[in-house]
Amino acid sequence: MLKTLKKYKAPYLFILPFFILFFVFQLIPTLWTFYISLTNWKGIGSPEFCGLGNYQKMMIDNMFWESLGNTVIYWGTGLVLILCYALLIACLLNSRFLKSNRARAFFKTATFLPNVCAAIAMGLIFRMLFDENVGLINEVISMAGGSKVPWLTSTTFSKIPVIILNIWRYTPWFTMILLSGLLNISRDYYEAATVDGAGSLQQFWYITLPSLKNILFFCSVTLTVDMWKLFNESYILPGPGTSNSSLFQYMYESGFNVFNMGYASAIGVVLILILMVISVIQFLVRRNQGEL
């Protein structure tokens, strides 16, 4: 062991900062969260050990289950719609319709702009757009002969603005990732398929998608983490009660509004376990497909 350390001393020194930062800012806080979840702690004073009391409370907490259900909806809609839109836009940016480099650069920039906008600022703009009385969305619906929709005051519609904001904010980033994958696919495959008489849809299904499998898998894992830690969008576009609150938002409110740090930590532990289970399932499915 010592000989190995001496032999590879330089590489180990290069990766040492990562492990120090991981230990200080990831591992220790995670272990502390597990400990606090077993206590009744208000943020000050000494934690009082309560065992699994916070987890038992969670099982009968309707607000927790509603927030969990909302997060599942955000995750499912985000995973499907964001990846589909991102792939569609990436294919359009990579298509031959954009012949000039200037046009291609313009549309790439325009596509990526939503990703660099502040989430809170865009949330406030979306709140004005979806306002029931003076919002632009309802004005357009009224001009078309429809009735105004209570977007943010109805439990039926309150999730829709959050979902739309998620799609609008996250699609550009994954579009750029998928576009980089498309640019690495050799044109020889498409030329050979064209000679064999394959149409555009056949080329997309048998060439494009298989070539993007690894990138799509990376995007799905990354997007899963992003959707389960959703906070800004649901916080800035509140619905009645917890009708559109995410699990991450409920954890924050339990800790910093109610000052029940023990219960908030228990929610955090559940969130970590859920993400671990989903990630393991995704990797197992991918391995069973022979790709890992």
GROMACS .gro file of C-alpha atoms in nm:
model
  292
    1MET     CA    1   0.000   0.000   0.000
    2LEU     CA    2   0.277   0.245   0.096
    3LYS     CA    3   0.471   0.154  -0.217
    4THR     CA    4   0.166   0.222  -0.429
    5LEU     CA    5   0.112   0.559  -0.261
    6LYS     CA    6   0.473   0.657  -0.319
    7LYS     CA    7   0.462   0.542  -0.681
    8TYR     CA    8   0.144   0.735  -0.763
    9LYS     CA    9   0.202   1.023  -0.524
   10ALA     CA   10   0.155   1.295  -0.787
   11PRO     CA   11  -0.183   1.169  -0.920
   12TYR     CA   12  -0.313   1.124  -0.565
   13LEU     CA   13  -0.208   1.479  -0.478
   14PHE     CA   14  -0.398   1.612  -0.779
   15ILE     CA   15  -0.725   1.441  -0.677
   16LEU     CA   16  -0.680   1.510  -0.306
   17PRO     CA   17  -0.858   1.853  -0.313
   18PHE     CA   18  -1.172   1.688  -0.450
   19PHE     CA   19  -1.183   1.432  -0.168
   20ILE     CA   20  -1.119   1.702   0.093
   21LEU     CA   21  -1.405   1.914  -0.040
   22PHE     CA   22  -1.630   1.609  -0.071
   23PHE     CA   23  -1.554   1.505   0.286
   24VAL     CA   24  -1.608   1.853   0.433
   25PHE     CA   25  -1.906   1.973   0.228
   26GLN     CA   26  -2.083   1.648   0.131
   27LEU     CA   27  -2.011   1.352   0.354
   28ILE     CA   28  -2.005   1.527   0.694
   29PRO     CA   29  -2.326   1.732   0.627
   30THR     CA   30  -2.501   1.417   0.504
   31LEU     CA   31  -2.408   1.220   0.816
   32TRP     CA   32  -2.511   1.517   1.031
   33THR     CA   33  -2.847   1.526   0.852
   34PHE     CA   34  -2.902   1.157   0.933
   35TYR     CA   35  -2.826   1.226   1.298
   36ILE     CA   36  -3.049   1.537   1.323
   37SER     CA   37  -3.336   1.344   1.160
   38LEU     CA   38  -3.343   1.128   1.475
   39THR     CA   39  -3.383   1.428   1.705
   40ASN     CA   40  -3.621   1.709   1.795
   41TRP     CA   41  -3.404   2.011   1.718
   42LYS     CA   42  -3.528   2.366   1.663
   43GLY     CA   43  -3.200   2.499   1.529
   44ILE     CA   44  -3.070   2.620   1.865
   45GLY     CA   45  -2.984   2.438   2.183
   46SER     CA   46  -2.896   2.073   2.214
   47PRO     CA   47  -3.075   1.818   1.994
   48GLU     CA   48  -3.311   1.586   2.186
   49PHE     CA   49  -3.301   1.229   2.061
   50CYS     CA   50  -3.645   1.099   1.953
   51GLY     CA   51  -3.557   0.793   1.751
   52LEU     CA   52  -3.785   0.735   1.453
   53GLY     CA   53  -4.045   0.985   1.573
   54ASN     CA   54  -3.996   1.220   1.280
   55TYR     CA   55  -4.036   0.935   1.032
   56GLN     CA   56  -4.351   0.814   1.206
   57LYS     CA   57  -4.491   1.166   1.189
   58MET     CA   58  -4.406   1.176   0.819
   59MET     CA   59  -4.617   0.868   0.749
   60ILE     CA   60  -4.936   1.048   0.861
   61ASP     CA   61  -4.844   1.395   0.732
   62ASN     CA   62  -5.079   1.481   0.445
   63MET     CA   63  -4.868   1.781   0.345
   64PHE     CA   64  -4.565   1.556   0.304
   65TRP     CA   65  -4.752   1.311   0.081
   66GLU     CA   66  -4.902   1.592  -0.127
   67SER     CA   67  -4.559   1.750  -0.176
   68LEU     CA   68  -4.417   1.409  -0.267
   69GLY     CA   69  -4.693   1.357  -0.523
   70ASN     CA   70  -4.633   1.702  -0.672
   71THR     CA   71  -4.261   1.629  -0.706
   72VAL     CA   72  -4.335   1.300  -0.882
   73ILE     CA   73  -4.554   1.491  -1.129
   74TYR     CA   74  -4.282   1.751  -1.190
   75TRP     CA   75  -4.027   1.474  -1.236
   76GLY     CA   76  -4.239   1.271  -1.477
   77THR     CA   77  -4.350   1.564  -1.692
   78GLY     CA   78  -4.002   1.716  -1.688
   79LEU     CA   79  -3.827   1.393  -1.781
   80VAL     CA   80  -4.056   1.332  -2.080
   81LEU     CA   81  -4.127   1.683  -2.208
   82ILE     CA   82  -3.787   1.843  -2.149
   83LEU     CA   83  -3.595   1.560  -2.313
   84CYS     CA   84  -3.838   1.546  -2.606
   85TYR     CA   85  -3.828   1.921  -2.665
   86ALA     CA   86  -3.451   1.933  -2.618
   87LEU     CA   87  -3.399   1.652  -2.870
   88LEU     CA   88  -3.637   1.815  -3.119
   89ILE     CA   89  -3.469   2.157  -3.095
   90ALA     CA   90  -3.121   1.999  -3.110
   91CYS     CA   91  -3.217   1.816  -3.429
   92LEU     CA   92  -3.351   2.139  -3.580
   93LEU     CA   93  -3.032   2.327  -3.491
   94ASN     CA   94  -2.828   2.047  -3.647
   95SER     CA   95  -3.044   2.019  -3.959
   96ARG     CA   96  -2.956   2.145  -4.304
   97PHE     CA   97  -3.232   2.406  -4.289
   98LEU     CA   98  -2.988   2.637  -4.112
   99LYS     CA   99  -2.735   2.664  -4.391
  100SER     CA  100  -2.545   2.975  -4.285
  101ASN     CA  101  -2.321   2.975  -3.979
  102ARG     CA  102  -2.459   3.316  -3.880
  103ALA     CA  103  -2.818   3.185  -3.864
  104ARG     CA  104  -2.705   2.875  -3.677
  105ALA     CA  105  -2.514   3.085  -3.421
  106PHE     CA  106  -2.813   3.318  -3.374
  107PHE     CA  107  -3.060   3.038  -3.305
  108LYS     CA  108  -2.814   2.862  -3.071
  109THR     CA  109  -2.778   3.182  -2.871
  110ALA     CA  110  -3.154   3.243  -2.866
  111THR     CA  111  -3.214   2.884  -2.755
  112PHE     CA  112  -2.967   2.903  -2.467
  113LEU     CA  113  -3.081   3.243  -2.330
  114PRO     CA  114  -3.349   3.108  -2.090
  115ASN     CA  115  -3.083   2.906  -1.911
  116VAL     CA  116  -2.882   3.214  -1.812
  117CYS     CA  117  -3.182   3.410  -1.681
  118ALA     CA  118  -3.230   3.429  -1.305
  119ALA     CA  119  -3.487   3.175  -1.187
  120ILE     CA  120  -3.653   3.416  -0.942
  121ALA     CA  121  -3.681   3.693  -1.202
  122MET     CA  122  -3.836   3.457  -1.456
  123GLY     CA  123  -4.068   3.320  -1.188
  124LEU     CA  124  -4.198   3.671  -1.121
  125ILE     CA  125  -4.252   3.727  -1.494
  126PHE     CA  126  -4.440   3.398  -1.521
  127ARG     CA  127  -4.651   3.496  -1.221
  128MET     CA  128  -4.756   3.812  -1.408
  129LEU     CA  129  -4.820   3.616  -1.727
  130PHE     CA  130  -5.045   3.367  -1.547
  131ASP     CA  131  -5.225   3.623  -1.329
  132GLU     CA  132  -5.598   3.548  -1.333
  133ASN     CA  133  -5.713   3.909  -1.376
  134VAL     CA  134  -5.446   4.094  -1.577
  135GLY     CA  135  -5.221   3.815  -1.702
  136LEU     CA  136  -5.132   3.796  -2.070
  137ILE     CA  137  -5.228   3.428  -2.095
  138ASN     CA  138  -5.585   3.493  -1.979
  139GLU     CA  139  -5.610   3.799  -2.202
  140VAL     CA  140  -5.528   3.586  -2.504
  141ILE     CA  141  -5.780   3.322  -2.390
  142SER     CA  142  -6.045   3.594  -2.349
  143MET     CA  143  -5.973   3.734  -2.696
  144ALA     CA  144  -6.021   3.383  -2.835
  145GLY     CA  145  -6.364   3.366  -2.672
  146GLY     CA  146  -6.272   3.155  -2.370
  147SER     CA  147  -6.313   3.223  -2.000
  148LYS     CA  148  -6.030   3.324  -1.770
  149VAL     CA  149  -5.849   3.039  -1.596
  150PRO     CA  150  -5.752   3.065  -1.226
  151TRP     CA  151  -5.400   2.944  -1.290
  152LEU     CA  152  -5.251   3.020  -0.948
  153THR     CA  153  -5.562   3.010  -0.731
  154SER     CA  154  -5.700   2.670  -0.826
  155THR     CA  155  -5.567   2.333  -0.715
  156THR     CA  156  -5.656   2.199  -1.059
  157PHE     CA  157  -5.440   2.436  -1.262
  158SER     CA  158  -5.171   2.555  -1.018
  159LYS     CA  159  -4.913   2.297  -1.130
  160ILE     CA  160  -4.933   2.395  -1.498
  161PRO     CA  161  -4.739   2.726  -1.468
  162VAL     CA  162  -4.468   2.548  -1.267
  163ILE     CA  163  -4.438   2.272  -1.528
  164ILE     CA  164  -4.420   2.524  -1.813
  165LEU     CA  165  -4.154   2.727  -1.630
  166ASN     CA  166  -3.952   2.409  -1.569
  167ILE     CA  167  -3.965   2.319  -1.937
  168TRP     CA  168  -3.874   2.672  -2.043
  169ARG     CA  169  -3.574   2.691  -1.807
  170TYR     CA  170  -3.422   2.343  -1.836
  171THR     CA  171  -3.475   2.265  -2.206
  172PRO     CA  172  -3.192   2.492  -2.334
  173TRP     CA  173  -2.923   2.326  -2.123
  174PHE     CA  174  -3.012   1.974  -2.232
  175THR     CA  175  -3.054   2.096  -2.590
  176MET     CA  176  -2.689   2.200  -2.594
  177ILE     CA  177  -2.582   1.863  -2.449
  178LEU     CA  178  -2.781   1.668  -2.709
  179LEU     CA  179  -2.660   1.899  -2.986
  180SER     CA  180  -2.300   1.821  -2.894
  181GLY     CA  181  -2.387   1.452  -2.927
  182LEU     CA  182  -2.549   1.505  -3.267
  183LEU     CA  183  -2.241   1.687  -3.394
  184ASN     CA  184  -2.029   1.380  -3.310
  185ILE     CA  185  -2.240   1.143  -3.523
  186SER     CA  186  -2.061   1.077  -3.850
  187ARG     CA  187  -2.246   1.196  -4.161
  188ASP     CA  188  -2.134   0.876  -4.334
  189TYR     CA  189  -2.407   0.683  -4.150
  190TYR     CA  190  -2.679   0.912  -4.287
  191GLU     CA  191  -2.535   0.911  -4.639
  192ALA     CA  192  -2.523   0.532  -4.639
  193ALA     CA  193  -2.880   0.516  -4.509
  194THR     CA  194  -2.993   0.758  -4.779
  195VAL     CA  195  -2.834   0.540  -5.047
  196ASP     CA  196  -3.020   0.241  -4.900
  197GLY     CA  197  -3.348   0.433  -4.930
  198ALA     CA  198  -3.407   0.511  -4.562
  199GLY     CA  199  -3.628   0.812  -4.493
  200SER     CA  200  -3.576   1.085  -4.233
  201LEU     CA  201  -3.780   0.908  -3.964
  202GLN     CA  202  -3.598   0.580  -4.022
  203GLN     CA  203  -3.262   0.755  -3.999
  204PHE     CA  204  -3.370   0.922  -3.676
  205TRP     CA  205  -3.494   0.596  -3.523
  206TYR     CA  206  -3.209   0.367  -3.632
  207ILE     CA  207  -2.911   0.607  -3.635
  208THR     CA  208  -2.974   0.918  -3.425
  209LEU     CA  209  -3.140   0.764  -3.120
  210PRO     CA  210  -2.899   0.467  -3.083
  211SER     CA  211  -2.603   0.705  -3.117
  212LEU     CA  212  -2.743   0.926  -2.840
  213LYS     CA  213  -2.821   0.648  -2.591
  214ASN     CA  214  -2.539   0.730  -2.351
  215ILE     CA  215  -2.605   1.104  -2.367
  216LEU     CA  216  -2.979   1.056  -2.315
  217PHE     CA  217  -2.902   0.836  -2.015
  218PHE     CA  218  -2.675   1.107  -1.869
  219CYS     CA  219  -2.947   1.368  -1.930
  220SER     CA  220  -3.213   1.152  -1.763
  221VAL     CA  221  -3.000   1.102  -1.449
  222THR     CA  222  -2.910   1.472  -1.430
  223LEU     CA  223  -3.267   1.582  -1.494
  224THR     CA  224  -3.396   1.344  -1.227
  225VAL     CA  225  -3.175   1.510  -0.967
  226ASP     CA  226  -3.277   1.857  -1.086
  227MET     CA  227  -3.649   1.780  -1.070
  228TRP     CA  228  -3.634   1.623  -0.723
  229LYS     CA  229  -3.455   1.927  -0.580
  230LEU     CA  230  -3.696   2.169  -0.746
  231PHE     CA  231  -3.750   2.477  -0.532
  232ASN     CA  232  -3.744   2.817  -0.704
  233GLU     CA  233  -4.021   2.748  -0.954
  234SER     CA  234  -4.279   2.615  -0.709
  235TYR     CA  235  -4.180   2.871  -0.443
  236ILE     CA  236  -4.223   3.176  -0.668
  237LEU     CA  237  -4.544   3.039  -0.827
  238PRO     CA  238  -4.739   2.936  -0.517
  239GLY     CA  239  -5.079   2.773  -0.543
  240PRO     CA  240  -5.345   2.733  -0.274
  241GLY     CA  241  -5.204   2.548   0.026
  242THR     CA  242  -4.950   2.288  -0.083
  243SER     CA  243  -5.119   2.218  -0.415
  244ASN     CA  244  -4.796   2.276  -0.608
  245SER     CA  245  -4.529   2.264  -0.336
  246SER     CA  246  -4.231   2.041  -0.409
  247LEU     CA  247  -4.078   1.808  -0.152
  248PHE     CA  248  -3.764   2.021  -0.143
  249GLN     CA  249  -3.976   2.330  -0.075
  250TYR     CA  250  -4.166   2.154   0.204
  251MET     CA  251  -3.834   2.054   0.359
  252TYR     CA  252  -3.719   2.417   0.350
  253GLU     CA  253  -4.043   2.545   0.502
  254SER     CA  254  -4.034   2.282   0.778
  255GLY     CA  255  -3.680   2.382   0.868
  256PHE     CA  256  -3.676   2.759   0.828
  257ASN     CA  257  -4.040   2.864   0.865
  258VAL     CA  258  -4.147   2.627   1.143
  259PHE     CA  259  -3.790   2.577   1.275
  260ASN     CA  260  -3.838   2.202   1.302
  261MET     CA  261  -3.490   2.106   1.188
  262GLY     CA  262  -3.529   1.743   1.294
  263TYR     CA  263  -3.836   1.691   1.077
  264ALA     CA  264  -3.679   1.882   0.786
  265SER     CA  265  -3.370   1.660   0.812
  266ALA     CA  266  -3.593   1.351   0.804
  267ILE     CA  267  -3.748   1.479   0.481
  268GLY     CA  268  -3.397   1.536   0.347
  269VAL     CA  269  -3.300   1.179   0.432
  270VAL     CA  270  -3.608   1.048   0.250
  271LEU     CA  271  -3.519   1.266  -0.048
  272ILE     CA  272  -3.166   1.124  -0.053
  273LEU     CA  273  -3.297   0.767  -0.035
  274ILE     CA  274  -3.549   0.828  -0.315
  275LEU     CA  275  -3.278   0.969  -0.542
  276MET     CA  276  -3.048   0.678  -0.461
  277VAL     CA  277  -3.319   0.423  -0.544
  278ILE     CA  278  -3.413   0.596  -0.871
  279SER     CA  279  -3.047   0.628  -0.973
  280VAL     CA  280  -2.977   0.261  -0.897
  281ILE     CA  281  -3.283   0.156  -1.100
  282GLN     CA  282  -3.170   0.370  -1.393
  283PHE     CA  283  -2.820   0.221  -1.386
  284LEU     CA  284  -2.954  -0.134  -1.354
  285VAL     CA  285  -3.188  -0.085  -1.651
  286ARG     CA  286  -2.900   0.058  -1.850
  287ARG     CA  287  -2.671  -0.231  -1.755
  288ASN     CA  288  -2.935  -0.489  -1.847
  289GLN     CA  289  -2.945  -0.328  -2.190
  290GLY     CA  290  -2.576  -0.407  -2.222
  291GLU     CA  291  -2.465  -0.045  -2.232
  292LEU     CA  292  -2.273  -0.032  -1.900
   0.00000   0.00000   0.00000
